[in-house]
Coordinates of C-alpha atoms and ligand atoms in Angstrom, one line a residue:
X28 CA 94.8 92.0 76.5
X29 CA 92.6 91.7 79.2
X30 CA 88.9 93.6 79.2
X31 CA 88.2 96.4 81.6
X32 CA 86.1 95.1 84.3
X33 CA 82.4 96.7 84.8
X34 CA 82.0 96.3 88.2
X35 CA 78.5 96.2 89.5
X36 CA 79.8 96.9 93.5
X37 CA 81.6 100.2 92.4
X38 CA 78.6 101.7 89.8
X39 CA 75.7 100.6 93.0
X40 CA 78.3 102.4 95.3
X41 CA 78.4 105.4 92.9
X42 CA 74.3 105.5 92.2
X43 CA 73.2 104.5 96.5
X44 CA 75.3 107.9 96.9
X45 CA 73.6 110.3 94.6
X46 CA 70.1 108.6 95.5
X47 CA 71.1 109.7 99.2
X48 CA 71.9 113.1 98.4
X49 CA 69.0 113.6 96.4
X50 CA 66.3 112.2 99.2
X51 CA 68.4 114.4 101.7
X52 CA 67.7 117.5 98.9
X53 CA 63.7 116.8 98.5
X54 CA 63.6 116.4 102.6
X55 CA 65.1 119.5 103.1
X56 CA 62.7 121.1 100.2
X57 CA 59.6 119.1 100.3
X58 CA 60.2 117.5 103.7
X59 CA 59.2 114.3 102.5
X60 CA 61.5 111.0 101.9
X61 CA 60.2 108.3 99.6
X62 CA 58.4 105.4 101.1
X63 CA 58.8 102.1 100.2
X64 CA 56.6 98.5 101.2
X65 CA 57.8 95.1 100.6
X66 CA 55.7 92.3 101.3
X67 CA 56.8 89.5 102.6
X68 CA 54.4 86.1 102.4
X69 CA 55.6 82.9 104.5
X70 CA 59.4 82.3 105.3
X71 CA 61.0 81.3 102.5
X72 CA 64.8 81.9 103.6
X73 CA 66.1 83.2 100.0
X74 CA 62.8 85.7 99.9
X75 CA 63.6 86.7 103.6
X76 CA 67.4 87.3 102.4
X77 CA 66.2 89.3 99.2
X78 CA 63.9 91.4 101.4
X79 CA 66.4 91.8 104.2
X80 CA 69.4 93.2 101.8
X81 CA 66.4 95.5 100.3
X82 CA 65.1 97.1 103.3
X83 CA 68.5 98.1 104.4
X84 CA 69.3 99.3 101.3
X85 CA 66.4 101.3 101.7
X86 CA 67.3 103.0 105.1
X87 CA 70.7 103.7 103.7
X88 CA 69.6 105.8 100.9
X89 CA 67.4 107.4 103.6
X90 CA 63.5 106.3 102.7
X91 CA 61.5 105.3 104.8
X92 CA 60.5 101.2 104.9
X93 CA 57.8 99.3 105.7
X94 CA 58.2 95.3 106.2
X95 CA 54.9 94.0 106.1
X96 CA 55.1 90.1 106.7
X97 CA 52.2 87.9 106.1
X98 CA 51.7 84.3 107.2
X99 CA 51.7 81.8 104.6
X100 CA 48.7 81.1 104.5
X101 CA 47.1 84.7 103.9
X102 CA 43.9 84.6 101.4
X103 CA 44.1 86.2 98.5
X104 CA 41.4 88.5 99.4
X105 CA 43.4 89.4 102.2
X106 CA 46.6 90.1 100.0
X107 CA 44.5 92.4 97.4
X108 CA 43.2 94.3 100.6
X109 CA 46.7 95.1 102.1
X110 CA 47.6 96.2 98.1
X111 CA 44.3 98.6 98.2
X112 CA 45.7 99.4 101.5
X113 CA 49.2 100.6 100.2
X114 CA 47.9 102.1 96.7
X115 CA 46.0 104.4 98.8
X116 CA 48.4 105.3 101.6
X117 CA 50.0 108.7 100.5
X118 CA 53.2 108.0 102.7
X119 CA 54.2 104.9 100.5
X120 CA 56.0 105.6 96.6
X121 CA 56.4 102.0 96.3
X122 CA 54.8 98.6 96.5
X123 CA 57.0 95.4 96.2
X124 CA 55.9 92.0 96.6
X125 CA 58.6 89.4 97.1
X126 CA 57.8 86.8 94.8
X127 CA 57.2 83.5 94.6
X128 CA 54.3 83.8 96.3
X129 CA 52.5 80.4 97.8
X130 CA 50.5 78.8 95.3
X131 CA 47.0 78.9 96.4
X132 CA 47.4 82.9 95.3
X133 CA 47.1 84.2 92.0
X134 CA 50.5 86.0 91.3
X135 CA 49.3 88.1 88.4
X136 CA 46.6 89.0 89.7
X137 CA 48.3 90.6 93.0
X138 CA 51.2 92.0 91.1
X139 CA 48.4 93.5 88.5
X140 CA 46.7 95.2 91.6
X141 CA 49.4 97.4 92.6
X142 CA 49.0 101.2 91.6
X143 CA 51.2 101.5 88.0
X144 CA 52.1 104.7 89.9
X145 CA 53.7 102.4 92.3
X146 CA 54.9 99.4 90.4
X147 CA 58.5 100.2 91.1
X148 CA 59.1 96.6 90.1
X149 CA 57.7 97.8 86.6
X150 CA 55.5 94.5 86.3
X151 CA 52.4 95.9 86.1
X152 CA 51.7 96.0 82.3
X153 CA 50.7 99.5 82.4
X154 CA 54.4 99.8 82.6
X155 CA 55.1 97.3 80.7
X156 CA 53.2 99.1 77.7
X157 CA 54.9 102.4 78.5
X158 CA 58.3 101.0 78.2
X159 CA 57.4 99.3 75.0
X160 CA 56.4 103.0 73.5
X161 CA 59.4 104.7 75.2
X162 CA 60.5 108.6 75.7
X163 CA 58.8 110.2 78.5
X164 CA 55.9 107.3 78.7
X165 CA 58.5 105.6 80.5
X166 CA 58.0 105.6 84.0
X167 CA 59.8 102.3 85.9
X168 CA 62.0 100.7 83.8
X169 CA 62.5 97.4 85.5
X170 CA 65.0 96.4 87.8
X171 CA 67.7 94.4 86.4
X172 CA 67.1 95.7 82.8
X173 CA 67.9 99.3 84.1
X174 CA 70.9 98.3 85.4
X175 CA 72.5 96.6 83.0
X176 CA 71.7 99.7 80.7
X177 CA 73.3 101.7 83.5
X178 CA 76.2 99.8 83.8
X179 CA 76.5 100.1 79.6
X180 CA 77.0 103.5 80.1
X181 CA 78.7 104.1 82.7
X182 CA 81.4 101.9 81.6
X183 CA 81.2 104.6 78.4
X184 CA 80.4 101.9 75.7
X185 CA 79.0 103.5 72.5
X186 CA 75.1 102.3 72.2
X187 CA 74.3 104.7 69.6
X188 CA 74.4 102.5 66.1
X189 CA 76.2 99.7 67.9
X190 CA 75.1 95.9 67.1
X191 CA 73.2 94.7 70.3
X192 CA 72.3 90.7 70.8
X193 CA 70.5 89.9 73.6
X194 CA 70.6 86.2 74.8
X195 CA 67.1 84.9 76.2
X196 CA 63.6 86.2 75.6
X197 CA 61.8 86.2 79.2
X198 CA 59.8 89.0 80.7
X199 CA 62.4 89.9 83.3
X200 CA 65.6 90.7 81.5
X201 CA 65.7 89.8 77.9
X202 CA 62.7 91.1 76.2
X203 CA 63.1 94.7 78.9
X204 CA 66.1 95.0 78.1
X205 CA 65.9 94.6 74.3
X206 CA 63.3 97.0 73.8
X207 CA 65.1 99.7 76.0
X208 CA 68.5 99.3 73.7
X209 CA 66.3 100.0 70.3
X210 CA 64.5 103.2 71.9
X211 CA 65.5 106.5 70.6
X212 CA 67.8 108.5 73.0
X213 CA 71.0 108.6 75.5
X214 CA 72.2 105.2 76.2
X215 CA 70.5 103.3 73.6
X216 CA 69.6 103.9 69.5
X217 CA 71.0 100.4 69.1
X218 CA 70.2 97.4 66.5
X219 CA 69.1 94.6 68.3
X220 CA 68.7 91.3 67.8
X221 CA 66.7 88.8 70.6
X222 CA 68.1 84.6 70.2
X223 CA 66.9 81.9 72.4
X224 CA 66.6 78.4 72.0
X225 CA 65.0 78.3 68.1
X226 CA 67.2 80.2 67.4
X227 CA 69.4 78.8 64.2
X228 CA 73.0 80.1 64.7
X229 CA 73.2 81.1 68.2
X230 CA 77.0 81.8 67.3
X231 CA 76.7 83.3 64.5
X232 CA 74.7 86.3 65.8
X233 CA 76.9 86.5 69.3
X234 CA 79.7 86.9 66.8
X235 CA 78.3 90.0 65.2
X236 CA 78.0 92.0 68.8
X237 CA 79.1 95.1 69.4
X238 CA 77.3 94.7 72.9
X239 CA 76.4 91.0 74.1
X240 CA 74.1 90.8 76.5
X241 CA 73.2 87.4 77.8
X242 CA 70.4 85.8 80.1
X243 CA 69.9 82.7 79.8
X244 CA 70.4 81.1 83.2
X245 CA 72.9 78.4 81.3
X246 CA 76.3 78.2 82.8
X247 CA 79.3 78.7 80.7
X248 CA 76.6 78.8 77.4
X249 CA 78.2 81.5 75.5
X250 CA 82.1 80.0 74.4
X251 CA 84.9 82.4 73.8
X252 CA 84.9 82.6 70.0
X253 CA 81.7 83.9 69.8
X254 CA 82.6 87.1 71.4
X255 CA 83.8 89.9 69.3
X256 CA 87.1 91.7 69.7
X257 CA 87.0 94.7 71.9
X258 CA 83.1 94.1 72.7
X259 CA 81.1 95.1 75.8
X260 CA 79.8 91.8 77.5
X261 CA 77.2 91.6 80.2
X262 CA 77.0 88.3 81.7
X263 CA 73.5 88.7 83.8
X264 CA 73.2 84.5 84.2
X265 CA 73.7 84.0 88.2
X266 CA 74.4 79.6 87.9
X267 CA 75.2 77.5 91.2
X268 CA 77.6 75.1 90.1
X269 CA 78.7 73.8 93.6
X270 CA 79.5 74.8 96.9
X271 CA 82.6 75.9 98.8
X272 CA 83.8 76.9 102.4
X273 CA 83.4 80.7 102.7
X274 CA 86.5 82.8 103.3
X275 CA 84.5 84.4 106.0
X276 CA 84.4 81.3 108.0
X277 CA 86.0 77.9 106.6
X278 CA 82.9 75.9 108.6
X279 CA 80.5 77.7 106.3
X280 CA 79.7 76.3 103.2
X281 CA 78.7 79.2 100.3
X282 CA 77.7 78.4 96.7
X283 CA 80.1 78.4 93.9
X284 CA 78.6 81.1 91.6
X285 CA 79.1 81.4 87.6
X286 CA 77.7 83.4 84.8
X287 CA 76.1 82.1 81.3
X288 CA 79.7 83.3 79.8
X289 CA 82.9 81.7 79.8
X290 CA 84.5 84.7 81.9
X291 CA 88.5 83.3 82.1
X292 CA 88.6 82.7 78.1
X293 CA 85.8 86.0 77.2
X294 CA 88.1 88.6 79.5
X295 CA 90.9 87.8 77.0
X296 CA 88.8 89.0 73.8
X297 CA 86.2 91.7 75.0
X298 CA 86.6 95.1 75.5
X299 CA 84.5 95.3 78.6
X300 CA 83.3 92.7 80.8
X301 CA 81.4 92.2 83.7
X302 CA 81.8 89.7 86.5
X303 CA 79.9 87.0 88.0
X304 CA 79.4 87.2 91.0
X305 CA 79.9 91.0 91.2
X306 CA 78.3 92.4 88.2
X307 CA 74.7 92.7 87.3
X308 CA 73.7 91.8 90.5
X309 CA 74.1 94.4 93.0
X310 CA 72.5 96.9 90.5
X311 CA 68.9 95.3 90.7
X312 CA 68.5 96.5 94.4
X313 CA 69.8 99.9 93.2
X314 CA 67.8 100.9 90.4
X315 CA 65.1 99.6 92.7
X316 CA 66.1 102.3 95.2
X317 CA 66.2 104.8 91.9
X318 CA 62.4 103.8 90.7
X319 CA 61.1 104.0 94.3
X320 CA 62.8 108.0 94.5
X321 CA 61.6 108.6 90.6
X322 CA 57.9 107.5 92.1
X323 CA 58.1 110.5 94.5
X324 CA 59.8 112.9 92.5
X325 CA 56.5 111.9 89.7
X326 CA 54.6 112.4 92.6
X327 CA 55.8 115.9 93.3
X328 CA 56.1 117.3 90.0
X329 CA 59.9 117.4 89.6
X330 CA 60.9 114.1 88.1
Ligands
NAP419 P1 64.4 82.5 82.1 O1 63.1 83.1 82.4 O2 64.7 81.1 82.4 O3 64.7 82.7 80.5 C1 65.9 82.2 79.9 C2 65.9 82.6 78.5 O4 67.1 82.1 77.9 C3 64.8 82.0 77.7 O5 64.3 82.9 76.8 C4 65.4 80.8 77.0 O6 64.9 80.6 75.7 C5 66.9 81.3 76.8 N1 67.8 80.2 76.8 C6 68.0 79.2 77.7 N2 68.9 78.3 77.3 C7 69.3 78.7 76.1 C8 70.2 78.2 75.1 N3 70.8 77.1 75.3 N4 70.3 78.9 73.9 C9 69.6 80.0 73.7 N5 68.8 80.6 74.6 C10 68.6 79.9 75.7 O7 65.6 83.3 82.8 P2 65.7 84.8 83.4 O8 64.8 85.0 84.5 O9 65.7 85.8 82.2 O10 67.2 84.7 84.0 C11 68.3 84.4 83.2 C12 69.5 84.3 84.1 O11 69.7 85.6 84.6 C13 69.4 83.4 85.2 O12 70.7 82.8 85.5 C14 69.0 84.3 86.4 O13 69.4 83.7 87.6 C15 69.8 85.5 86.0 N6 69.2 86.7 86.6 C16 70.0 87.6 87.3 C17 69.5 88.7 87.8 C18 70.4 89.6 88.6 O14 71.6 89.4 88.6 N7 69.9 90.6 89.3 C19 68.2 89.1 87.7 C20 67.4 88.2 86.9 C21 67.9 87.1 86.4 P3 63.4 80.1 75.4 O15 62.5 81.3 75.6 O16 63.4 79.7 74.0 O17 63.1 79.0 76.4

């Protein structure tokens, strides 16, 4: 039998639509819409691409956006300044800074300077430490960890008591996510278990999952019989394993995409599945768009 398909296009649709209505409620209460600030350093075409799909996201749900693009060649002095300058402008709920940034600046020490108040990345490890204790210490879970606990329950997959494995260990996805799954509450409770590469039996433990959740940036890594019957399988890996003409326009070329799971062979044995291209990524730009409201509504007293 074929797994349902968790589709990452229909849940961002679902959540961009009550983040709209929501700003459109607080303007018509509050009259204020949240504010948001990327910053943009040099031309780097995938960062511009990133920033571009983000800022109109942003006008969409109905903030209001500030692109503030730097040469390449900005000091970091300069870059801390223009941070200072957004922590302490009361228009803006949100400060993002479109990484990598050029190597002559200090990365942590530009992400660390943003308000935690405004970390709607959830980088800073103010927030870091607040996720780690959980409850209502938890102010912006990060991006692509939030969604793929989003997408867990909105596809109705039991967390509570359910074996979790989580593939990879980085700061981004694995280690986020596997501390939000063992938190006490809605949408998590679970057992969870973190493997990377020391890890012994990597197929032993994917066997035992009740939900699979896998990051490793490894195309193809996780092989069909080590999925469970009936599971819940998030394939967050985003791999480019070639390049094709687009359907758009044959003259184009567009890269072949593929997630760290065999999809054809895992759809067969899984309960749930997401796809690649398709799944986990459009929710990173929304649960940005949710952080960057939840930063106002802190701000206002109602979140
Ligand atoms: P990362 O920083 O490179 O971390 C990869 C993790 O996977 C590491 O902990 C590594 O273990 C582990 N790993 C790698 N190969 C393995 C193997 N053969 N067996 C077991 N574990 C292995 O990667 P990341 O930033 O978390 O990203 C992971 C993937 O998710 C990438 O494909 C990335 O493009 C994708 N991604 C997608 C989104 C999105 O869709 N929005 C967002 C973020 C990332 P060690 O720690 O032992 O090295």
């Amino acid at each position: 039998m074929s797994a349902k398909l968790i589709k990452g296009t229909e849940i961002r649709e679902a959540i961009l639509e009550e983040i709209t209505k929501e700003v459109a409620e607080i303007k018509e209460k509050h009259g204020v819409v949240p504010g948001l600030v990327t910053i943009l350093v040099g031309e780097n075409p995938a960062s511009i691409s990133y920033v571009t799909l983000k800022i109109k996201t942003a006008h969409r749900v109905g903030f209001t956006e500030i692109q503030d693009s730097q040469p390449v060649d900005i000091s970091e002095a300069d870059l801390l300044a223009l941070i200072d300058k957004y922590n302490n402008d009361d228009s803006i709920n949100g400060i993002l800074v479109q990484l990598p940034l050029p190597k002559h600046v200090n990365e942590k020490k530009v992400l660390n300077a943003i308000n935690p108040d405004k970390d709607v990345d959830g980088f800073h490890p103010v927030n870091v430490g607040r996720l780690m204790i959980g409850g209502d210490e938890v102010r912006f879970p990060p991006c692509t960890p939030a969604g793929i606990q989003e997408m867990i329950v909105r596809a109705g997959v039991e967390t509570s008591g359910a074996e979790v494995v989580v593939v990879g260990r980085s700061n981004i996805v694995g280690k986020p996510i596997a501390n939000m799954m063992l938190q006490k509450g809605p949408g998590a409770n679970s057992t969870v278990t973190v493997v990377h590469t020391r890890t012994k039996d990597l197929a032993a433990h994917c066997q035992r999952a009740d939900i699979l959740i896998v990051a490793a940036g490894v195309p193809g890594l996780v092989k069909p019989e080590w999925i469970k019957q009936g599971s819940c399988v998030i394939d967050v890996g985003v791999n480019r394993v070639g390049e094709k003409p687009s359907a758009k326009d044959p003259n184009k070329m567009v890269a072949i995409l593929k997630g760290d799971v065999d999809f054809d062979a895992a759809k067969e044995i899984a309960g749930s599945i997401t796809p690649v291209p398709g799944g986990v990524g459009p929710m990173t730009i929304t649960m940005l768009m949710r952080n960057t409201l939840k930063s106002l509504k802190f701000k206002l007293g109602i979140a």
